[in-house]
Coordinates of C-alpha atoms and ligand atoms in Angstrom, one line a residue:
Chain S
M258 CA -50.9 -1.6 3.8
T259 CA -49.8 -1.5 0.1
V260 CA -50.3 2.2 -0.8
V261 CA -48.5 4.0 1.9
P262 CA -45.2 2.1 1.9
L263 CA -45.1 2.4 -1.9
V264 CA -45.4 6.2 -1.6
L265 CA -42.8 6.3 1.1
L266 CA -40.6 4.1 -1.0
S267 CA -40.8 6.3 -4.1
L268 CA -40.1 9.4 -1.9
Q269 CA -37.1 7.7 -0.5
K270 CA -35.8 6.8 -3.9
T271 CA -35.1 10.3 -4.7
N272 CA -32.7 10.5 -1.8
M273 CA -29.5 8.9 -3.0
L274 CA -27.7 9.5 0.3
E275 CA -29.5 9.9 3.6
V276 CA -27.6 10.6 6.8
K277 CA -29.4 10.6 10.1
N278 CA -28.2 11.3 13.6
L279 CA -24.6 11.1 12.5
S280 CA -21.9 11.6 15.1
V281 CA -18.2 11.3 14.3
F282 CA -15.5 10.4 16.9
Y283 CA -11.8 10.5 17.1
G284 CA -11.1 8.2 20.0
R285 CA -13.5 9.4 22.7
I286 CA -13.7 12.9 21.3
K287 CA -16.9 13.7 19.4
V288 CA -16.4 16.2 16.7
V289 CA -19.7 15.9 14.8
H290 CA -22.9 16.0 16.9
S291 CA -26.0 14.1 15.6
I292 CA -26.4 15.8 12.2
D293 CA -28.9 15.0 9.5
F294 CA -28.7 15.7 5.8
S295 CA -29.4 14.1 2.5
V296 CA -28.4 14.3 -1.1
K297 CA -31.0 13.8 -3.9
K298 CA -30.1 11.9 -7.0
G299 CA -28.6 14.3 -9.6
S300 CA -28.3 17.2 -7.2
C301 CA -25.3 19.0 -5.9
V302 CA -25.2 19.6 -2.2
A303 CA -22.7 21.8 -0.5
L304 CA -21.3 21.3 3.0
L305 CA -19.9 24.6 4.1
G306 CA -18.3 25.9 7.3
P307 CA -15.1 27.2 8.9
N308 CA -11.9 25.3 9.6
G309 CA -12.4 22.5 12.1
A310 CA -16.2 22.6 11.7
G311 CA -16.3 18.8 10.9
K312 CA -16.7 18.9 7.2
T313 CA -13.9 16.4 6.4
S314 CA -15.0 14.3 9.3
T315 CA -18.6 14.1 8.0
I316 CA -17.5 13.3 4.4
S317 CA -15.0 10.7 5.7
S318 CA -17.8 8.9 7.7
I319 CA -19.7 8.4 4.5
L320 CA -16.9 6.2 3.3
G321 CA -16.2 4.7 6.7
T322 CA -12.6 5.9 7.2
V323 CA -13.5 7.5 10.5
S324 CA -15.6 6.0 13.3
S325 CA -19.1 7.2 13.5
S326 CA -22.5 6.4 14.9
G327 CA -26.0 7.0 13.4
S328 CA -27.5 5.8 10.1
I329 CA -26.0 6.3 6.7
R330 CA -28.2 5.1 3.9
F331 CA -27.1 5.0 0.3
L332 CA -29.5 3.8 -2.4
D333 CA -31.8 2.6 0.4
K334 CA -29.2 0.5 2.0
D335 CA -27.7 1.0 5.4
I336 CA -24.0 1.2 4.7
S337 CA -22.8 2.4 8.1
K338 CA -21.4 -1.0 9.1
M339 CA -19.8 -1.8 5.7
H340 CA -16.1 -1.8 5.0
T341 CA -14.8 1.2 3.1
E342 CA -14.0 -0.9 0.0
E343 CA -17.6 -2.2 -0.1
R344 CA -19.0 1.3 0.0
V345 CA -16.8 2.3 -2.9
K346 CA -18.0 -0.7 -4.9
L347 CA -21.6 0.4 -4.2
G348 CA -20.8 3.7 -6.1
I349 CA -19.4 6.2 -3.7
S350 CA -16.1 7.9 -4.7
I351 CA -14.1 10.7 -3.2
A352 CA -11.6 13.3 -4.3
P353 CA -10.2 13.9 -0.8
E354 CA -8.9 16.9 1.0
G355 CA -5.3 17.5 0.1
R356 CA -5.8 15.6 -3.2
R357 CA -3.7 12.6 -2.1
V358 CA -2.7 11.6 -5.6
F359 CA -0.3 8.6 -5.5
S360 CA 2.8 10.7 -6.0
N361 CA 5.0 7.7 -6.7
L362 CA 2.7 6.4 -9.4
S363 CA 2.6 7.8 -12.9
V364 CA -0.4 9.9 -14.0
F365 CA -1.6 6.9 -16.1
E366 CA -1.3 4.6 -13.1
N367 CA -3.3 6.9 -10.9
L368 CA -6.2 6.8 -13.4
F369 CA -5.7 3.1 -13.8
I370 CA -5.9 2.4 -10.1
G371 CA -9.0 4.6 -10.0
S372 CA -10.7 2.1 -12.2
A373 CA -9.8 -0.9 -10.0
I374 CA -13.3 -2.0 -9.3
R375 CA -14.4 -2.0 -12.9
E376 CA -14.9 -5.2 -14.9
D377 CA -15.2 -3.5 -18.3
R378 CA -11.5 -3.0 -18.8
K379 CA -11.8 -1.8 -22.4
A380 CA -14.3 0.9 -21.7
A381 CA -12.2 2.0 -18.7
D382 CA -9.0 2.2 -20.8
E383 CA -10.9 4.4 -23.3
E384 CA -12.1 6.6 -20.5
I385 CA -8.5 7.0 -19.3
N386 CA -7.6 8.2 -22.8
A387 CA -10.6 10.5 -22.8
W388 CA -9.4 12.1 -19.6
L389 CA -5.9 12.5 -20.9
K390 CA -7.4 14.3 -24.0
T391 CA -9.5 16.5 -21.7
F392 CA -6.4 17.6 -19.8
P393 CA -3.5 17.7 -22.3
I394 CA -1.1 18.6 -19.6
L395 CA -1.9 15.2 -18.0
D396 CA -1.3 13.5 -21.3
E397 CA 2.1 15.1 -21.6
R398 CA 3.0 13.8 -18.2
R399 CA 1.2 10.5 -18.7
D400 CA 4.2 8.4 -17.6
Q401 CA 5.7 10.8 -15.1
A402 CA 5.3 10.5 -11.4
A403 CA 2.1 12.3 -10.3
G404 CA 4.0 13.9 -7.5
T405 CA 5.7 16.2 -10.1
L406 CA 2.4 17.8 -11.2
S407 CA 1.4 21.2 -10.0
G408 CA -1.4 21.6 -7.4
G409 CA -4.0 22.4 -10.0
E410 CA -3.0 19.5 -12.2
Q411 CA -3.0 17.2 -9.2
Q412 CA -6.6 18.3 -8.4
M413 CA -7.8 17.5 -11.9
L414 CA -6.1 14.2 -11.7
T415 CA -7.7 13.5 -8.3
I416 CA -11.2 14.2 -9.6
A417 CA -10.6 12.2 -12.8
R418 CA -9.2 9.3 -10.6
A419 CA -12.4 9.5 -8.5
L420 CA -14.6 9.4 -11.6
M421 CA -12.8 6.4 -13.1
S422 CA -14.8 4.1 -10.8
R423 CA -18.0 5.3 -12.4
P424 CA -19.4 6.4 -9.1
K425 CA -23.1 7.2 -8.5
I426 CA -22.1 9.9 -6.1
L427 CA -19.0 12.0 -6.0
L428 CA -17.7 13.4 -2.7
L429 CA -15.4 16.5 -3.2
D430 CA -13.5 17.8 -0.2
E431 CA -12.2 21.3 -0.8
P432 CA -11.2 20.9 -4.4
S433 CA -10.1 24.6 -4.6
L434 CA -7.9 24.4 -1.6
G435 CA -4.6 26.2 -2.2
L436 CA -5.2 26.9 -5.9
A437 CA -4.8 30.1 -7.8
P438 CA -8.0 31.9 -8.8
R439 CA -7.7 30.9 -12.4
I440 CA -7.2 27.2 -11.6
T441 CA -10.0 27.4 -9.0
R442 CA -12.3 28.6 -11.8
Q443 CA -11.3 25.6 -13.9
V444 CA -12.0 23.2 -11.1
F445 CA -15.4 24.7 -10.6
E446 CA -16.1 24.6 -14.3
L447 CA -15.3 20.9 -14.3
I448 CA -17.7 20.3 -11.3
Q449 CA -20.3 22.3 -13.2
D450 CA -19.9 20.1 -16.2
L451 CA -20.2 17.0 -14.1
K452 CA -23.4 18.3 -12.6
A453 CA -24.8 19.1 -16.0
Q454 CA -24.1 15.5 -17.0
G455 CA -26.3 14.4 -14.1
M456 CA -23.6 13.4 -11.5
T457 CA -24.7 13.5 -7.9
I458 CA -22.3 15.6 -5.9
L459 CA -21.6 16.3 -2.3
L460 CA -19.2 19.3 -2.2
V461 CA -17.2 20.5 0.8
E462 CA -15.9 24.0 0.4
Q463 CA -14.6 27.0 2.2
N464 CA -15.0 29.0 -0.9
A465 CA -18.7 29.6 -0.1
T466 CA -19.4 32.1 -3.0
E467 CA -18.4 29.6 -5.6
A468 CA -19.9 26.6 -3.9
L469 CA -23.3 28.4 -3.5
K470 CA -23.3 29.1 -7.3
L471 CA -23.2 25.4 -7.9
A472 CA -25.2 23.9 -5.1
D473 CA -28.9 23.1 -5.2
F474 CA -28.9 22.9 -1.5
S475 CA -26.4 23.8 1.2
F476 CA -25.7 23.0 4.8
I477 CA -23.5 25.1 7.1
L478 CA -21.6 23.2 9.7
N479 CA -20.0 24.8 12.7
S480 CA -18.4 23.0 15.6
G481 CA -19.9 19.8 14.5
N482 CA -23.5 21.1 14.3
V483 CA -25.7 22.1 11.3
I484 CA -26.4 25.8 12.0
A485 CA -28.1 26.6 8.8
S486 CA -29.4 24.9 5.7
G487 CA -31.4 25.8 2.6
S488 CA -31.2 26.7 -1.1
S489 CA -28.4 29.0 -2.1
E490 CA -30.7 32.1 -2.2
E491 CA -31.9 31.3 1.3
I492 CA -28.4 31.0 2.6
L493 CA -27.3 34.1 0.8
N494 CA -30.2 36.0 2.2
K495 CA -29.3 35.1 5.7
G496 CA -27.2 38.0 6.9
D497 CA -25.3 36.0 9.4
L498 CA -23.8 33.8 6.7
M499 CA -20.4 35.4 6.9
S500 CA -20.3 35.3 10.6
S501 CA -21.2 31.6 10.7
L502 CA -18.6 30.9 8.1
T503 CA -16.0 32.6 10.1
G504 CA -17.1 30.9 13.2
V505 CA -18.2 34.0 15.1
E506 CA -21.7 33.7 16.7
A507 CA -24.1 36.2 15.3
Chain U
M96 CA 42.3 -14.1 -12.4
D97 CA 40.8 -17.4 -11.2
Y98 CA 40.7 -15.9 -7.7
I99 CA 39.0 -12.6 -8.8
V100 CA 36.3 -14.4 -10.7
Q101 CA 35.7 -16.8 -7.9
Q102 CA 35.5 -14.0 -5.3
T103 CA 33.2 -11.9 -7.5
L104 CA 30.9 -14.9 -7.8
N105 CA 31.1 -15.4 -4.0
A106 CA 30.1 -11.7 -3.5
L107 CA 27.3 -12.0 -6.0
S108 CA 25.8 -15.2 -4.6
F109 CA 26.0 -13.9 -1.0
G110 CA 24.5 -10.6 -2.1
A111 CA 21.8 -12.5 -4.0
E112 CA 20.8 -14.4 -0.9
Y113 CA 20.7 -11.2 1.2
A114 CA 18.8 -9.3 -1.5
L115 CA 16.2 -12.0 -1.8
I116 CA 15.6 -12.1 1.9
A117 CA 15.8 -8.3 2.3
L118 CA 13.2 -7.9 -0.5
G119 CA 10.8 -10.1 1.5
L120 CA 11.3 -7.9 4.5
A121 CA 11.0 -4.7 2.6
I122 CA 7.9 -5.6 0.6
V123 CA 6.0 -6.3 3.9
F124 CA 7.5 -3.3 5.6
S125 CA 6.7 -0.9 2.8
I126 CA 3.0 -1.7 3.1
M127 CA 2.5 -2.5 6.7
N128 CA 5.3 -0.8 8.6
L129 CA 6.0 -4.2 10.0
V130 CA 9.6 -5.5 10.4
N131 CA 8.8 -9.2 10.0
F132 CA 11.5 -10.9 12.0
A133 CA 9.5 -14.1 11.6
H134 CA 10.6 -14.1 8.0
G135 CA 13.5 -16.3 9.0
E136 CA 11.1 -19.0 10.3
V137 CA 9.3 -18.9 6.9
I138 CA 12.6 -19.7 5.4
A139 CA 13.1 -22.5 8.0
I140 CA 9.7 -23.9 7.1
G141 CA 10.9 -24.2 3.5
G142 CA 13.9 -26.1 4.8
Y143 CA 11.9 -28.4 7.0
T144 CA 9.5 -29.1 4.2
M145 CA 12.4 -30.3 2.0
M146 CA 13.5 -32.5 4.9
V147 CA 10.1 -34.0 5.3
M148 CA 9.5 -34.5 1.6
A149 CA 12.9 -36.2 1.3
T150 CA 12.1 -38.6 4.1
L151 CA 8.8 -39.3 2.5
A152 CA 10.8 -40.6 -0.4
F153 CA 10.0 -37.8 -2.9
K154 CA 12.7 -38.2 -5.4
N155 CA 12.1 -35.5 -8.0
P156 CA 14.0 -32.4 -6.8
I157 CA 11.7 -30.1 -8.8
I158 CA 8.7 -31.4 -6.8
I159 CA 10.6 -30.9 -3.6
I160 CA 11.5 -27.3 -4.7
L161 CA 7.9 -26.6 -5.5
G162 CA 6.7 -28.1 -2.2
A163 CA 9.2 -26.0 -0.2
V164 CA 8.2 -22.8 -2.0
L165 CA 4.5 -23.5 -1.6
A166 CA 5.0 -24.3 2.1
A167 CA 6.8 -21.0 2.6
I168 CA 4.1 -19.0 0.9
I169 CA 1.4 -20.7 2.9
M170 CA 3.3 -20.1 6.1
A171 CA 3.7 -16.4 5.3
L172 CA 0.0 -16.1 4.6
F173 CA -0.8 -18.1 7.7
L174 CA 1.3 -15.9 10.0
E175 CA -0.3 -12.8 8.5
R176 CA -3.7 -14.2 9.2
I177 CA -3.2 -15.3 12.8
A178 CA -0.4 -13.1 14.1
F179 CA -0.2 -9.9 12.2
R180 CA -3.7 -9.1 11.2
P181 CA -4.8 -8.6 14.9
V182 CA -2.1 -6.0 15.4
R183 CA -2.4 -4.4 11.9
Y184 CA -3.5 -1.0 13.1
A185 CA -1.4 -1.0 16.3
D186 CA 1.8 1.0 16.4
A187 CA 5.0 -0.2 14.9
T188 CA 6.5 -1.3 18.2
T189 CA 3.6 -3.7 18.8
G190 CA 4.1 -5.2 15.3
L191 CA 7.9 -5.6 15.9
L192 CA 7.4 -7.3 19.2
T193 CA 4.7 -9.6 17.7
A194 CA 7.1 -10.6 15.0
F195 CA 9.9 -11.3 17.5
G196 CA 7.5 -13.4 19.6
V197 CA 6.3 -15.4 16.6
S198 CA 9.9 -15.9 15.6
L199 CA 10.9 -17.2 19.0
I200 CA 7.8 -19.5 19.3
L201 CA 8.4 -21.0 15.9
Q202 CA 12.1 -21.6 16.6
N203 CA 11.2 -23.3 19.8
L204 CA 8.6 -25.4 18.1
F205 CA 11.1 -26.6 15.6
L206 CA 13.4 -27.4 18.5
L207 CA 10.8 -29.4 20.3
L208 CA 9.0 -31.0 17.5
V209 CA 11.9 -31.8 15.2
S210 CA 15.4 -31.5 16.7
P211 CA 17.7 -28.9 18.2
R212 CA 20.5 -30.3 16.0
P213 CA 21.0 -29.9 12.3
I214 CA 19.4 -32.6 10.2
A215 CA 20.9 -33.4 6.8
V216 CA 18.9 -32.5 3.7
T217 CA 20.8 -33.5 0.6
S218 CA 18.1 -33.1 -2.0
M219 CA 19.5 -29.8 -3.2
Y220 CA 23.0 -30.9 -3.7
F221 CA 22.2 -31.6 -7.4
L222 CA 22.3 -27.8 -7.9
D223 CA 26.0 -27.7 -7.1
W224 CA 28.6 -29.0 -9.5
P225 CA 31.9 -27.5 -10.6
I226 CA 32.0 -25.7 -14.0
R227 CA 35.2 -25.4 -15.8
L228 CA 35.7 -22.2 -17.9
G229 CA 39.2 -22.6 -19.4
P230 CA 41.5 -22.2 -16.5
I231 CA 38.8 -21.1 -14.1
Q232 CA 36.6 -23.4 -12.0
I233 CA 33.4 -22.0 -10.6
S234 CA 30.4 -23.4 -8.8
S235 CA 27.1 -23.9 -10.6
L236 CA 25.2 -23.2 -7.4
Q237 CA 26.5 -19.6 -7.3
I238 CA 25.5 -19.0 -10.8
F239 CA 22.0 -20.4 -10.2
E240 CA 21.6 -18.4 -7.0
T241 CA 22.6 -15.1 -8.7
L242 CA 20.5 -15.9 -11.8
A243 CA 17.4 -16.9 -9.8
T244 CA 17.6 -13.8 -7.7
L245 CA 17.9 -11.6 -10.8
I246 CA 14.9 -13.3 -12.4
A247 CA 12.9 -13.0 -9.2
I248 CA 13.7 -9.3 -9.1
L249 CA 12.8 -8.8 -12.7
L250 CA 9.4 -10.7 -12.3
L251 CA 8.7 -8.7 -9.2
V252 CA 9.4 -5.4 -11.0
L253 CA 7.1 -6.5 -13.9
F254 CA 4.4 -7.4 -11.4
L255 CA 4.7 -4.1 -9.6
K256 CA 4.6 -2.1 -12.8
K257 CA 2.1 -4.0 -14.9
S258 CA -0.6 -5.6 -12.7
L259 CA -3.3 -3.8 -10.9
L260 CA -2.5 -5.5 -7.6
G261 CA 1.2 -4.6 -8.1
I262 CA 0.3 -1.0 -8.7
A263 CA -2.0 -1.0 -5.7
M264 CA 0.9 -2.3 -3.6
R265 CA 3.1 0.5 -4.7
A266 CA 0.4 3.0 -4.0
A267 CA -0.3 1.4 -0.6
S268 CA 3.3 1.9 0.4
L269 CA 2.5 5.6 0.3
D270 CA -1.1 6.0 1.3
F271 CA -2.9 2.7 2.2
E272 CA -6.2 4.4 3.1
M273 CA -6.4 6.0 -0.4
V274 CA -5.9 2.6 -1.9
R275 CA -8.9 1.3 0.0
L276 CA -10.8 4.3 -1.2
M277 CA -10.2 3.0 -4.7
G278 CA -12.3 0.0 -3.7
I279 CA -9.3 -2.3 -3.4
R280 CA -9.5 -4.6 -0.4
A281 CA -6.8 -4.0 2.2
N282 CA -6.7 -7.8 2.9
R283 CA -5.9 -8.5 -0.7
V284 CA -3.0 -6.1 -0.9
I285 CA -1.5 -7.3 2.4
A286 CA -2.0 -11.0 1.5
A287 CA -0.2 -10.3 -1.8
A288 CA 2.7 -8.7 0.1
F289 CA 3.0 -11.7 2.4
A290 CA 2.6 -14.2 -0.4
I291 CA 5.5 -12.5 -2.3
S292 CA 7.6 -12.4 0.8
G293 CA 6.9 -16.1 1.3
L294 CA 7.8 -16.9 -2.3
L295 CA 11.1 -15.1 -1.9
A296 CA 11.8 -16.8 1.4
G297 CA 11.1 -20.2 -0.3
I298 CA 13.6 -19.4 -3.0
A299 CA 16.1 -18.4 -0.4
A300 CA 15.5 -21.6 1.5
I301 CA 16.4 -23.7 -1.6
F302 CA 19.8 -22.0 -1.9
I303 CA 20.6 -22.0 1.8
I304 CA 19.9 -25.7 2.0
A305 CA 21.8 -26.4 -1.2
R306 CA 24.8 -24.7 0.3
R307 CA 24.6 -26.0 3.9
G308 CA 23.0 -29.4 3.3
A309 CA 21.2 -29.3 6.6
V310 CA 18.3 -27.7 8.4
D311 CA 18.2 -26.5 12.0
P312 CA 15.8 -24.2 14.0
T313 CA 17.9 -21.0 13.3
L314 CA 18.3 -21.7 9.6
G315 CA 16.6 -18.5 8.6
F316 CA 17.1 -16.3 11.6
N317 CA 20.8 -15.4 11.0
P318 CA 20.3 -14.7 7.3
V319 CA 17.3 -12.5 8.2
L320 CA 19.5 -10.5 10.6
K321 CA 21.9 -9.9 7.8
A322 CA 19.0 -9.0 5.4
F323 CA 17.7 -6.6 8.0
V324 CA 21.1 -4.8 8.0
A325 CA 20.9 -4.8 4.2
C326 CA 17.4 -3.1 4.4
V327 CA 18.7 -0.5 6.8
V328 CA 21.7 0.4 4.6
G329 CA 19.6 0.4 1.4
G330 CA 16.8 2.5 3.1
F331 CA 14.1 0.6 5.0
G332 CA 10.9 0.1 3.0
S333 CA 12.6 0.8 -0.4
L334 CA 12.6 -2.2 -2.7
P335 CA 15.5 -1.1 -4.8
G336 CA 17.2 -0.2 -1.5
A337 CA 16.8 -3.8 -0.3
V338 CA 18.4 -5.2 -3.4
L339 CA 21.2 -2.6 -3.3
G340 CA 21.8 -3.2 0.4
G341 CA 21.8 -7.0 -0.1
F342 CA 24.4 -6.9 -2.9
L343 CA 26.4 -4.3 -1.1
L344 CA 26.5 -6.4 2.1
G345 CA 27.6 -9.4 0.1
A346 CA 30.3 -7.4 -1.6
L347 CA 31.5 -6.0 1.7
E348 CA 31.7 -9.4 3.4
V349 CA 33.6 -11.0 0.6
G350 CA 35.8 -7.9 0.2
M351 CA 36.8 -8.0 3.9
L352 CA 37.6 -11.7 3.6
V353 CA 39.8 -11.0 0.7
L354 CA 41.5 -7.9 2.0
L355 CA 41.9 -8.7 5.7
P356 CA 45.0 -10.6 6.6
Q357 CA 44.3 -14.2 7.7
S358 CA 44.8 -13.4 11.4
Y359 CA 42.0 -10.8 11.3
G360 CA 39.6 -13.2 9.7
G361 CA 37.5 -13.5 12.8
M362 CA 36.9 -9.8 12.8
K363 CA 35.3 -9.7 9.3
D364 CA 31.9 -8.8 10.6
A365 CA 33.3 -6.0 12.8
F366 CA 34.9 -4.4 9.8
V367 CA 31.7 -4.9 7.7
F368 CA 29.6 -3.2 10.3
A369 CA 32.1 -0.4 10.8
I370 CA 31.7 0.4 7.1
I371 CA 28.0 0.2 7.3
A372 CA 28.0 2.5 10.3
I373 CA 30.0 5.0 8.2
I374 CA 27.5 4.8 5.4
L375 CA 24.7 5.4 7.9
V376 CA 26.4 8.5 9.2
W377 CA 26.5 9.7 5.7
R378 CA 22.9 8.7 5.0
P379 CA 21.0 8.1 8.2
E380 CA 17.9 7.0 6.3
G381 CA 19.8 4.5 4.2
I382 CA 21.1 5.0 0.7
L383 CA 17.7 4.9 -1.2
S384 CA 15.3 5.8 1.6
P385 CA 11.7 5.8 0.3
P386 CA 9.5 9.0 0.2
K387 CA 7.5 9.4 3.4
E388 CA 4.7 11.8 2.6
K389 CA 1.1 10.9 2.2
G390 CA 0.0 12.8 -0.8
D391 CA 0.3 16.6 -0.7
K392 CA -1.5 17.8 2.4
I393 CA -1.4 21.5 2.5
Ligands
LIG688 N1 -7.4 12.5 13.2 C1 -7.9 13.3 14.1 N2 -7.7 13.1 15.4 C2 -8.3 14.0 16.3 N3 -9.0 15.0 16.0 C3 -9.3 15.3 14.8 C4 -8.7 14.4 13.7 N4 -9.1 15.0 12.5 C5 -9.8 16.0 12.8 N5 -9.9 16.2 14.1 C6 -10.7 17.3 14.8 O1 -12.0 17.2 14.4 C7 -12.6 18.5 14.2 C8 -13.2 18.6 12.8 O2 -12.1 18.4 11.9 P1 -12.4 18.3 10.3 O3 -11.1 18.0 9.7 O4 -13.5 17.5 10.1 O5 -12.8 19.8 10.0 P2 -13.0 20.5 8.6 O6 -14.4 21.2 8.7 O7 -12.8 19.6 7.5 O8 -11.9 21.6 8.6 P3 -11.0 22.2 7.4 O9 -11.8 23.2 6.8 O10 -9.8 22.8 8.1 O11 -10.6 21.1 6.6 C9 -11.4 19.5 14.5 O12 -11.6 20.0 15.7 C10 -10.2 18.7 14.4 O13 -9.2 19.2 15.3
LIG689 MG1 -11.5 19.5 6.0

């Protein structure tokens, strides 16, 4: 009675996020079909797949901005019925697809609003300054509307904004979308740094080559189903990778 | 000279009233895409509260003012909770119809429960006395109204720029979901918008009552129609637009009164609306229409 549950518990503990039997709906249309996946504490998991595969839908269901069924456990708590705001307070944060900086707010205000749930105001303010130091271009534009930033600058701001809440897991939805190769590299370097600091990351990408370099484990989604999963080597060794990424059946 | 100063003050105080009410409409619209026509009844509640407090022998006008403003804020929050929250995620037409329905129901309630006729409320007359500046005589009420509006706008700007909730409200006008993804509760942001609109309605009620000295069921409805026009001219959902539209409408109304010959006096509104129509042909979205995009989706 005592030993087995303890073992189970300690096994579970390593999974920060555990998704089972997840389906996502838009109205009556089901776009993700009963998928399972999990993210271990401190790891980087990539969710890959072609356009329309259901990556954004999946990631959105974790924060509850789309309707879904199935179980979503975060830190051993079922969060699938919680409000979005509560899930954020538990330690989930997102840098969403299309970046969605608040273009009418200044760069500083974007970072400030990112720290909305924090009580330690002083530490948060110092962190804002640290981010501004890390990205001098953001510091230069500190009081300018974030809408005037370039795509790459907006992406950095979005990631920094997401981190301002001190999340336990960071969801990144296509951070390299629409960026020049040099900027893309910068973004992936930033993600690499975060990973090195122990951040747990769920990364959605179409740029599979870069994502596989970072990821400890990957899932490939197609038409709302997981069609492959494994470590980066395993995925790379699967010859049908390219075909599944382009949506063509092998 | 006397005449010019007086008409300028007229224009400013009319404009201030419209701007106050238009701001209340705009702040709710910017966040919820809801044209809150029941805003007029929030103003009316302020008026009726003054009436009730005066009959209950409250003497201190400051207490009556506080009571009226508080009642308006509570009314605005109450309407959000029972009428607008259930249709929060419905389309804009549903919200608009709900607001019209609430407005009509409340006007009829005032009519049934209080009286269809105006009831005298004289508690705010103390705000109005003649001020002599050399050869010119002006009304203190107009000064108070203009000043109160300017102070309210200033405080609102400070709130929107400096406080977390204010910043969240500005952010929510662009991308509400993203604000929730920052962990800020949607209910808090929306309640704040309604509380501010109620506060502004309460202030407007004080000056409307001070000028008219009576309350009736349509006390707020007609000013809200004017404020709606001010919002449209200024750019619906834009707060600076609401203020600009309010003062512009006040200036146009007084300007027409001054410029039109006496015999055309009854056609003042027709001329005002003709000018507004021309402005809207020039800028269909209003003079300062707010940005529409939700972040940069590629
Ligand atoms: N708001 C919506 N309403 C209806 N259907 C939607 C909505 N959003 C997405 N879909 C559909 O759900 C499916 C999955 O979309 P999703 O955005 O999750 O894909 P994705 O893998 O993120 O694609 P991309 O790489 O293009 O971002 C698609 O078929 C899409 O058309
Ligand atoms: Mg997507």
